[in-house]
Structures are given as structure tokens and as C-alpha cells.
Coordinates of C-alpha atoms and ligand atoms in Angstrom, one line a residue:
M1 CA 0.0 0.0 -0.1
T2 CA 1.2 3.5 -0.8
V3 CA 1.8 6.0 2.1
M4 CA -1.4 7.9 0.9
A5 CA -3.5 4.9 0.6
E6 CA -2.4 3.9 4.2
R7 CA -3.4 7.2 5.4
A8 CA -6.9 7.2 3.7
A9 CA -7.5 3.7 5.4
S10 CA -6.7 5.0 8.7
P11 CA -9.5 6.4 10.8
L12 CA -7.1 8.8 12.1
A13 CA -5.8 9.9 8.7
P14 CA -3.7 13.0 9.4
S15 CA -4.1 15.8 6.9
A16 CA -1.1 17.6 8.2
P17 CA 2.4 16.3 8.8
A18 CA 2.5 14.6 12.2
T19 CA 3.6 16.5 15.1
S20 CA 2.0 19.7 13.5
T21 CA 0.2 22.0 16.0
E22 CA -0.6 24.7 13.5
V23 CA -4.3 24.1 13.2
F24 CA -4.7 24.8 17.1
E25 CA -2.9 28.2 16.6
T26 CA -5.1 29.0 13.5
R27 CA -8.5 27.4 14.2
E28 CA -9.0 26.9 18.1
S29 CA -10.2 29.5 20.3
A30 CA -7.6 31.5 22.3
V31 CA -9.4 30.3 25.5
R32 CA -7.4 27.0 25.4
S33 CA -5.3 26.7 28.4
Y34 CA -3.4 23.5 29.5
C35 CA -2.0 23.0 26.1
R36 CA -0.1 26.3 26.5
A37 CA 1.9 25.0 29.6
F38 CA 2.3 21.6 28.0
P39 CA 2.9 22.2 24.3
T40 CA 2.8 18.6 22.9
L41 CA 0.3 16.7 20.9
L42 CA -0.9 13.6 22.6
A43 CA -2.1 10.5 20.7
S44 CA -2.6 7.8 23.3
A45 CA -2.3 6.9 26.9
H46 CA -2.4 3.8 29.2
G47 CA -2.1 3.6 32.8
T48 CA 0.0 6.4 34.0
T49 CA 1.8 7.1 30.8
L50 CA 0.8 9.6 28.1
V51 CA 2.4 9.2 24.5
A52 CA 2.8 12.1 22.2
E53 CA 2.4 11.8 18.4
D54 CA 6.2 11.9 18.0
G55 CA 6.5 9.1 20.4
T56 CA 7.6 11.0 23.5
E57 CA 6.3 9.6 26.7
Y58 CA 5.1 11.5 29.8
V59 CA 4.6 10.2 33.2
D60 CA 1.1 11.7 34.3
F61 CA 1.2 13.4 37.7
F62 CA -1.7 15.4 36.7
S63 CA -4.5 12.9 36.0
G64 CA -6.8 15.2 34.0
A65 CA -7.1 17.5 37.0
G66 CA -8.4 14.6 39.2
A67 CA -10.5 13.1 36.4
L68 CA -8.4 9.9 36.0
N69 CA -7.9 8.5 39.6
Y70 CA -7.7 5.0 37.9
G71 CA -5.3 6.2 35.3
H72 CA -5.8 6.0 31.5
N73 CA -7.6 3.3 29.7
H74 CA -7.6 1.0 32.8
D75 CA -7.7 -2.6 31.4
H76 CA -10.7 -3.7 33.5
I77 CA -12.8 -0.7 32.9
K78 CA -12.1 -0.5 29.3
R79 CA -13.1 -4.2 28.7
Q80 CA -16.6 -3.3 30.5
V81 CA -16.9 -0.4 28.2
L82 CA -15.9 -2.2 24.9
A83 CA -18.4 -5.3 25.8
Y84 CA -21.2 -2.7 26.3
L85 CA -20.4 -0.9 23.0
Q86 CA -20.1 -4.3 21.3
G87 CA -23.4 -5.3 22.5
D88 CA -25.2 -2.2 21.2
G89 CA -25.7 -0.7 24.6
L90 CA -27.7 2.5 24.5
L91 CA -25.3 5.4 24.6
H92 CA -27.8 8.4 24.9
A93 CA -31.0 8.4 26.8
L94 CA -31.8 11.7 28.4
D95 CA -33.0 10.5 31.9
F96 CA -34.9 7.4 30.6
H97 CA -34.7 4.4 32.8
T98 CA -32.1 2.2 31.4
A99 CA -30.2 -1.1 32.5
A100 CA -27.0 0.7 32.9
K101 CA -28.3 3.5 35.0
R102 CA -30.2 1.0 37.2
E103 CA -26.9 -1.1 37.9
F104 CA -24.9 2.2 38.6
L105 CA -27.8 3.3 41.1
E106 CA -28.1 0.1 42.9
R107 CA -24.3 -0.7 43.2
F108 CA -23.4 2.9 44.1
G109 CA -25.9 2.9 46.7
R110 CA -25.1 -0.4 48.1
E111 CA -21.3 -0.4 47.9
I112 CA -20.4 3.4 48.5
L113 CA -23.4 5.3 50.1
E114 CA -24.9 2.8 52.6
P115 CA -21.6 1.6 54.0
R116 CA -20.9 5.2 54.9
G117 CA -24.2 5.9 56.3
L118 CA -25.2 8.2 53.5
H119 CA -28.9 7.7 52.7
H120 CA -28.6 10.2 49.9
R121 CA -30.6 10.2 46.5
V122 CA -28.7 10.6 43.4
Q123 CA -29.5 13.3 40.8
F124 CA -27.8 12.9 37.5
C125 CA -26.8 16.4 36.1
G126 CA -25.5 17.6 32.9
S127 CA -22.1 16.3 32.1
T128 CA -19.7 18.6 33.8
G129 CA -18.9 19.3 37.4
T130 CA -20.3 22.8 37.4
D131 CA -23.9 21.6 36.7
A132 CA -23.9 19.6 39.9
V133 CA -23.0 22.7 41.7
E134 CA -25.7 24.8 39.9
A135 CA -28.0 22.1 41.0
A136 CA -26.9 21.9 44.5
L137 CA -27.1 26.0 45.0
K138 CA -30.5 26.0 43.2
L139 CA -31.9 23.2 45.3
A140 CA -30.5 24.7 48.6
R141 CA -32.2 28.1 47.8
K142 CA -35.4 26.5 46.7
H143 CA -35.5 24.5 49.8
T144 CA -34.9 27.0 52.4
G145 CA -36.4 30.0 50.4
R146 CA -33.2 32.1 51.1
S147 CA -30.9 33.4 48.6
Q148 CA -27.5 34.0 50.2
V149 CA -24.9 31.6 50.2
I150 CA -21.5 31.4 52.1
A151 CA -18.4 30.1 50.3
F152 CA -14.8 30.3 51.1
S153 CA -11.7 32.3 49.9
G154 CA -9.6 29.6 47.9
A155 CA -12.5 27.8 46.7
Y156 CA -13.1 26.5 43.2
H157 CA -16.5 25.4 42.2
G158 CA -16.9 25.9 38.4
V159 CA -17.4 28.8 36.1
S160 CA -21.1 28.8 35.1
R161 CA -22.9 31.9 36.5
G162 CA -24.1 30.4 39.7
S163 CA -20.9 28.3 40.5
L164 CA -18.6 31.0 39.5
A165 CA -20.3 33.2 42.2
A166 CA -19.0 30.7 44.7
T167 CA -15.6 30.3 43.1
A168 CA -13.0 32.7 44.6
D169 CA -10.6 33.3 41.8
N170 CA -11.0 37.1 41.2
S171 CA -9.5 36.8 37.7
L172 CA -12.1 34.1 36.6
R173 CA -14.8 36.1 38.3
K174 CA -14.0 39.1 36.3
V175 CA -14.4 37.2 33.1
A176 CA -18.2 37.0 33.9
G177 CA -18.6 40.7 32.9
T178 CA -21.5 41.0 35.3
A179 CA -22.1 41.0 39.0
L180 CA -21.8 37.6 40.8
G181 CA -24.2 38.3 43.7
E182 CA -25.6 36.4 46.6
V183 CA -22.4 34.6 47.7
T184 CA -20.3 36.0 50.7
H185 CA -16.8 34.6 51.0
L186 CA -15.2 34.1 54.2
P187 CA -11.7 33.1 54.8
F188 CA -11.0 29.2 54.7
P189 CA -10.0 28.2 58.2
V190 CA -6.6 27.2 56.9
G191 CA -4.6 29.1 54.3
P192 CA -1.3 30.9 53.6
R193 CA -1.6 32.8 56.8
G194 CA -2.2 29.9 59.0
H195 CA -5.4 29.1 61.0
F196 CA -8.4 31.7 60.9
P197 CA -11.2 31.6 63.5
T198 CA -13.8 31.4 60.6
L199 CA -16.2 29.3 62.7
D200 CA -16.1 31.9 65.4
L201 CA -16.8 34.5 62.9
L202 CA -19.7 32.7 61.3
E203 CA -21.2 31.8 64.7
Q204 CA -21.0 35.7 65.7
F205 CA -22.7 36.6 62.4
L206 CA -25.4 34.0 62.8
S207 CA -26.2 34.5 66.4
D208 CA -26.4 38.4 66.3
D209 CA -29.6 39.6 65.0
L210 CA -27.9 43.1 64.3
S211 CA -25.1 41.3 62.3
G212 CA -26.2 42.7 59.1
V213 CA -25.6 39.2 57.6
D214 CA -28.6 37.3 56.1
V215 CA -28.8 33.5 57.5
P216 CA -27.7 31.9 54.1
A217 CA -29.5 29.1 52.2
A218 CA -26.4 27.1 52.2
V219 CA -22.6 26.9 53.0
I220 CA -20.5 25.4 50.3
L221 CA -17.0 24.2 50.7
E222 CA -14.3 21.9 49.4
V223 CA -13.3 19.9 52.5
V224 CA -9.9 19.7 50.6
Q225 CA -9.5 22.9 48.6
M226 CA -7.7 21.5 45.6
E227 CA -7.4 24.4 43.1
G228 CA -6.7 26.6 46.2
G229 CA -3.4 24.7 46.9
V230 CA -4.4 21.5 48.8
Y231 CA -5.7 22.9 52.0
R232 CA -8.0 20.6 54.4
I233 CA -10.4 22.1 56.8
P234 CA -9.5 20.8 60.3
D235 CA -11.9 18.1 61.1
E236 CA -13.0 20.0 64.4
D237 CA -14.0 23.0 62.2
L238 CA -15.8 20.9 59.9
R239 CA -17.9 19.4 62.7
R240 CA -18.5 22.8 64.1
L241 CA -19.7 23.9 60.6
R242 CA -22.1 21.0 60.5
E243 CA -23.4 21.8 63.9
L244 CA -24.0 25.6 63.0
C245 CA -25.8 24.6 59.9
D246 CA -28.0 22.2 61.8
R247 CA -28.8 24.9 64.4
Y248 CA -29.8 27.6 61.8
G249 CA -31.4 25.2 59.2
I250 CA -28.6 26.0 56.7
V251 CA -27.9 23.3 53.9
L252 CA -24.3 22.1 54.1
I253 CA -22.9 21.4 50.6
A254 CA -19.6 19.4 50.2
D255 CA -18.0 19.8 46.6
E256 CA -16.2 16.5 46.1
I257 CA -15.7 16.9 42.5
Q258 CA -11.9 16.9 42.8
A259 CA -11.2 15.7 46.2
G260 CA -13.5 12.8 46.0
C261 CA -13.4 9.2 44.5
G262 CA -10.4 8.3 46.6
R263 CA -8.2 11.2 45.7
T264 CA -7.6 12.4 49.2
G265 CA -8.0 9.1 51.1
G266 CA -11.4 7.4 51.8
F267 CA -13.9 7.6 49.0
F268 CA -15.2 11.1 50.2
S269 CA -12.9 13.6 51.8
F270 CA -15.3 14.4 54.5
E271 CA -15.4 10.8 55.9
Q272 CA -12.4 11.2 58.4
A273 CA -14.3 14.0 60.2
G274 CA -17.5 11.9 60.7
V275 CA -19.6 14.5 59.1
V276 CA -22.5 14.0 56.8
P277 CA -23.1 16.8 54.3
D278 CA -26.6 17.5 53.2
L279 CA -25.7 18.0 49.4
I280 CA -22.6 16.4 47.8
T281 CA -21.4 17.0 44.3
V282 CA -19.4 14.4 42.6
S283 CA -17.9 14.4 39.0
K284 CA -14.4 13.9 37.4
S285 CA -13.4 10.2 38.4
I286 CA -16.7 9.0 39.0
G287 CA -17.0 8.2 35.3
G288 CA -14.1 5.7 35.8
L289 CA -12.1 6.4 32.5
G290 CA -12.4 10.1 32.3
L291 CA -15.9 9.8 30.8
P292 CA -18.2 12.9 31.4
M293 CA -20.5 12.3 34.4
S294 CA -21.7 14.6 37.2
I295 CA -24.2 13.7 40.1
L296 CA -25.6 15.4 43.1
L297 CA -26.3 13.5 46.3
I298 CA -29.3 14.6 48.1
R299 CA -29.9 13.9 51.8
E300 CA -33.3 12.6 52.7
G301 CA -36.0 15.2 53.1
L302 CA -34.0 17.7 50.9
D303 CA -35.2 16.4 47.6
S304 CA -37.7 19.1 47.0
W305 CA -37.3 19.2 43.3
K306 CA -40.6 18.8 41.2
A307 CA -40.2 16.5 38.1
G308 CA -38.2 18.4 35.3
D309 CA -37.1 21.2 37.5
H310 CA -33.3 21.0 36.5
P311 CA -33.5 19.3 32.9
G312 CA -30.4 18.6 30.7
T313 CA -29.7 16.7 27.4
F314 CA -26.6 15.0 28.6
R315 CA -27.8 13.7 32.0
G316 CA -27.5 10.0 30.8
N317 CA -24.2 9.2 29.7
Q318 CA -24.7 5.5 29.7
L319 CA -21.2 4.6 28.7
A320 CA -20.0 6.5 31.9
F321 CA -22.4 4.5 34.0
V322 CA -20.7 1.5 32.8
A323 CA -17.5 2.6 33.5
A324 CA -18.4 4.0 36.9
C325 CA -19.7 0.5 37.7
A326 CA -16.5 -1.1 36.6
A327 CA -14.5 1.5 38.7
L328 CA -16.7 0.4 41.6
D329 CA -15.3 -3.3 41.2
L330 CA -11.8 -1.7 42.0
W331 CA -13.1 -0.6 45.6
K332 CA -13.6 -4.2 46.3
D333 CA -10.2 -5.3 45.0
D334 CA -7.6 -5.8 47.6
A335 CA -4.9 -5.3 45.1
F336 CA -6.1 -1.9 44.2
L337 CA -6.9 -1.0 47.8
D338 CA -3.4 -2.0 48.9
Q339 CA -1.7 -0.1 46.0
A340 CA -3.8 3.1 46.8
R341 CA -2.8 2.8 50.4
N342 CA 0.9 2.1 49.7
G343 CA 1.0 4.9 47.3
A344 CA -0.5 7.6 49.5
E345 CA 2.0 6.5 52.1
L346 CA 5.0 6.7 49.9
L347 CA 4.0 10.0 48.7
R348 CA 3.8 11.4 52.3
D349 CA 7.0 9.6 53.4
F350 CA 8.7 10.8 50.4
W351 CA 8.0 14.4 51.0
E352 CA 8.3 14.3 54.7
S353 CA 11.8 13.0 54.4
H354 CA 13.0 15.4 51.6
P355 CA 12.4 18.8 53.0
L356 CA 13.6 21.8 51.2
P357 CA 14.3 25.1 52.7
G358 CA 11.1 27.4 52.8
V359 CA 9.1 24.8 51.2
E360 CA 5.8 23.7 52.9
V361 CA 4.3 20.4 51.7
R362 CA 0.7 19.5 52.3
S363 CA -0.2 15.7 51.9
E364 CA -3.7 14.4 51.4
G365 CA -3.6 11.0 50.0
H366 CA -2.8 11.1 46.3
A367 CA -3.0 15.1 46.4
I368 CA 0.3 16.7 47.4
G369 CA 0.5 20.5 47.4
I370 CA 4.2 21.8 47.4
D371 CA 4.0 25.4 48.5
L372 CA 6.7 27.6 47.1
T373 CA 5.2 30.9 48.3
H374 CA 8.0 31.4 50.5
A375 CA 10.7 29.7 48.2
G376 CA 10.8 31.2 44.8
G377 CA 7.0 31.7 44.4
R378 CA 5.5 31.4 41.0
R379 CA 8.8 31.8 39.3
A380 CA 10.1 28.8 40.7
A381 CA 6.8 26.9 40.4
D382 CA 6.7 27.6 36.6
E383 CA 10.4 26.8 36.3
V384 CA 9.8 23.3 37.9
V385 CA 6.6 22.6 35.6
A386 CA 8.7 23.3 32.6
W387 CA 11.7 21.5 33.8
C388 CA 9.7 18.4 34.5
F389 CA 7.8 18.6 31.2
E390 CA 11.1 18.8 29.3
R391 CA 12.0 15.5 31.1
G392 CA 8.8 13.8 30.4
L393 CA 6.7 14.4 33.4
I394 CA 3.4 16.3 33.7
V395 CA 2.6 18.2 36.9
E396 CA 0.6 21.5 37.3
S397 CA 0.9 24.5 39.6
T398 CA -2.1 26.1 41.2
G399 CA -3.2 28.2 44.2
R400 CA -2.4 31.9 44.9
D401 CA -0.3 33.2 42.2
K402 CA 0.2 29.7 40.9
A403 CA 2.9 29.1 43.6
V404 CA 1.8 25.6 44.7
L405 CA 2.8 22.5 42.8
K406 CA -0.1 20.0 42.8
L407 CA 0.9 16.4 42.4
L408 CA -2.1 14.4 41.4
P409 CA -0.9 10.9 40.3
A410 CA -3.4 8.2 39.7
L411 CA -4.2 5.9 42.7
T412 CA -3.1 3.0 40.3
M413 CA 0.4 4.5 39.9
E414 CA 3.1 1.7 40.4
L415 CA 5.2 2.6 43.4
D416 CA 8.4 2.7 41.6
V417 CA 7.0 5.2 38.9
L418 CA 5.5 7.2 42.0
R419 CA 9.0 7.3 43.5
Y420 CA 10.6 8.2 40.2
G421 CA 8.3 11.2 39.6
C422 CA 8.8 12.5 43.1
E423 CA 12.5 12.2 42.8
L424 CA 12.6 14.1 39.5
I425 CA 10.2 16.8 40.9
H426 CA 12.6 17.1 43.8
E427 CA 15.5 17.4 41.6
G428 CA 13.6 20.2 39.6
L429 CA 12.7 21.8 42.9
R430 CA 16.5 21.8 44.0
T431 CA 17.5 23.3 40.5
A432 CA 14.8 26.0 40.6
L433 CA 15.6 26.9 44.2
S434 CA 19.4 27.2 43.6
H435 CA 19.2 30.4 41.9
Ligands
PMP501 N1 -15.6 21.9 41.8 C1 -14.4 21.6 42.0 C2 -13.9 21.2 43.4 C3 -13.6 21.4 40.9 O1 -12.3 21.0 41.1 C4 -13.9 21.6 39.6 C5 -13.1 21.4 38.3 N2 -11.8 21.7 38.6 C6 -15.3 22.0 39.5 C7 -16.2 22.0 40.5 C8 -15.9 22.3 38.1 O2 -16.0 21.0 37.3 P1 -16.0 21.1 35.8 O3 -14.7 21.8 35.3 O4 -16.2 19.7 35.3 O5 -17.2 22.0 35.3

């Protein structure tokens, strides 16, 4: 076969020379972002390795911003998805009852929710995380008849209008081009300046009828702020927040979109505090292979929707339900659980035993925040990201002034690859901090 004939026969027949990225410059919107920090053209991926079109391999310490907790194309999950496709399983079904959705609901309830004492209903939302946040805020307001919401500095909840109002990033908020009202941000109890007595402040506001602050419909938080730089609210503060919400009839919303699905230890990040949120948003890794899926978990008695109150065309990604069920299999697999536990331990031990002057490290399972605020700041963080990328490892920076390196390796990453990645990042840090 001639080269041209071979190309024509390929379903991925390239019309431009391999490695060309010209069309992205000329055709794709200026809004694109990650591809600017990581200028490569990716072609395939398996496990924790990404492969570029020119054959370059990258170790993935980013995992699709937390959408790939089980790695890329996990063999078991992929097999289930392929079998479903082969059997002409339904792909799109609005919110019809389907066999795939039934299996997900039954198993998610039985295997994840009930053992954790979570008697929540499941609302299927539009396919991205932000829609689950929209639904949560809307439901809390509908349920309480109040409009104000309290969120926290450092939080990220999405960029559609309702969720953006709760997102704290001022540069993203500016892009809205309109007022983002009805959300008050309080300092998160932990942040760059240490502990803040937020719960005292909140209690003071709520208990003082001349406080000037309306009792809110909801408090929304990431128990572990991820885009904010990997900060976990102390368990005691979370318990106090739960108690205040109970006392004043406020809906407590936990946004588990990035910190959930095992990323920060436990299936949900709030488990260790023994607290049950009223509404829980889950997305990203719930879809197993990175397939779009977004759900809202609603505590009993709070499901005050009427039929059709929050519609959406893509609330029924059947392939994601199949992948999500296959991923649930892993939570019963000792080999997976051991690997995840050992991986988290390795990460914590590595960074505890390799301190660097001025660098603060926050470890939450498979989420590590390496804070360079007092050691080179954004300049150093940018350098480490670029240095690692040149050597075949993808890791991103986040937080205030993008001065925190956020390590998000898959829970399935082999221990020797984890160690290798940490050593490389550590070398990058030493290099960046040496000048
Ligand atoms: N909440 C949190 C905690 C997130 O990390 C994100 C995404 N980074 C979102 C909400 C929004 O999700 P999506 O980008 O899928 O809309």
C-alpha cells in the first residue's frame, strides 16, 4: 500500500504532517489553556503514561485534574466499556430508565453510600461538575427559600454563573462581565496565613440579629481545597460547621468533584471528620475512564425538586455509568486498595523525608501540595513545571499566584513510578531553588 493509501485507510488519517500543531493556533479559540503550559500533541495513553504523536512519553502526575484517579484506559474498566459498545448498549438516553443506570444506582447505593451511612438520593446532572454545583445551589435556595450562600476564599466550584459566584478566583470572576451576587466569601479556616477563626466569625454573624448578614441558604465548601493549593479544613472546624448548619437550618454542601473518588484518602474527603453533608457534588473520576458524568447526592428530606426542575440533554451518559460500575469493582479489589494505600504512604513519606528550605508540603492521600510561596514563588513553580515537562513528566501549579505545585498521580500508579516522579520533581525543585 502506498503511504497515501495507508493514510486514507486510517480512521485517524492525518491531513497535516505528524507533530504539526498549526491548526490549534489558527483554528482553535484563544481560550485554550493547559495545552499552552504543556505544548505537545498527545496521541494515546495507558495507565499512568501519556504518549505524544512523536513518540515522546510522559509520566502523568496530573491525571486530567483529578478525572483519572484510575489512570488512563484502565484494562478492567475498558473491557466493560468495550463489551457494552459491542452489545449495542444505549449511549444516549436523556433521563430514561436504562439497565446501565439501574446498575449504577443499585451498586453505588449499596457499595459506596450505605456503608458510609449516606442515605442520599442521586440526581444525574449535565455532564460537567459545574452543573452539579448549579443544581446544589439551586436546590438549597429552593428548599430554604433564602438566597444568600456562604463560600470560602480559595474555593473553586466551576465557571457557570451560579458556581462562578461561589468560586473565589477574582480573575475568573472578572471574566463573567457581570455582577456575581448572593455569595459571601469567608476566609477558609486554613490558608497561607495559618489558621483563621472562621467558625467563630460565622457563629458571631448567625447569632447576632444585628449582624447585617442574612442567614444563608447554604454553606458550600471543598473539604480539601484543591485548586486553592491543597488545604484541608480541620476536622473539628468541619464538625462545628455541621453543627452550626443544623442549628440555623442551613444546607451544608460538600463539593467532592476533585477531592472525592479516593483522591484524598477515603472515598469522600469528609469521611474522616465523621460529618454527613446535606448535598454532595461528585464528578471527574466517578466516570471511571474520564468519561463525562456529574451527580448531586441529596440527603433524605431535601429532595424538594419537582419533576423536570433541572433538565439537561446529557444527564444520561450510559457509557460513563458502565465505566463507573467497573470502577466500583476496584473498590472491592484488595490489590487496588493496597496499592492506593501504599502509594499515599509513599508520597507522604517521600515529601516528609525530603524537606527543602522554605517549602511547605501538604499531603492528602494522592494529592500533594508543594507550596513555594516562601521559596521562589511563581517563578520557581513555573520553572519546575517546565523542567519536569522537558524531562517527560506532567505536573501543574495552582493556588494563589500559581505558587503551589499540585501532584495528582493516579491511585493506580506503580510505586516505582511514583518514587521516580517524586525524585524528578525534587531534583527540579532543587534546581529552581538554587538560583
Ligand atoms: N468543583 C471543583 C472542586 C472542581 O475542582 C471543579 C473542576 N476543577 C469543578 C467544581 C468544576 O467542574 P467542571 O470543570 O467539570 O465543570
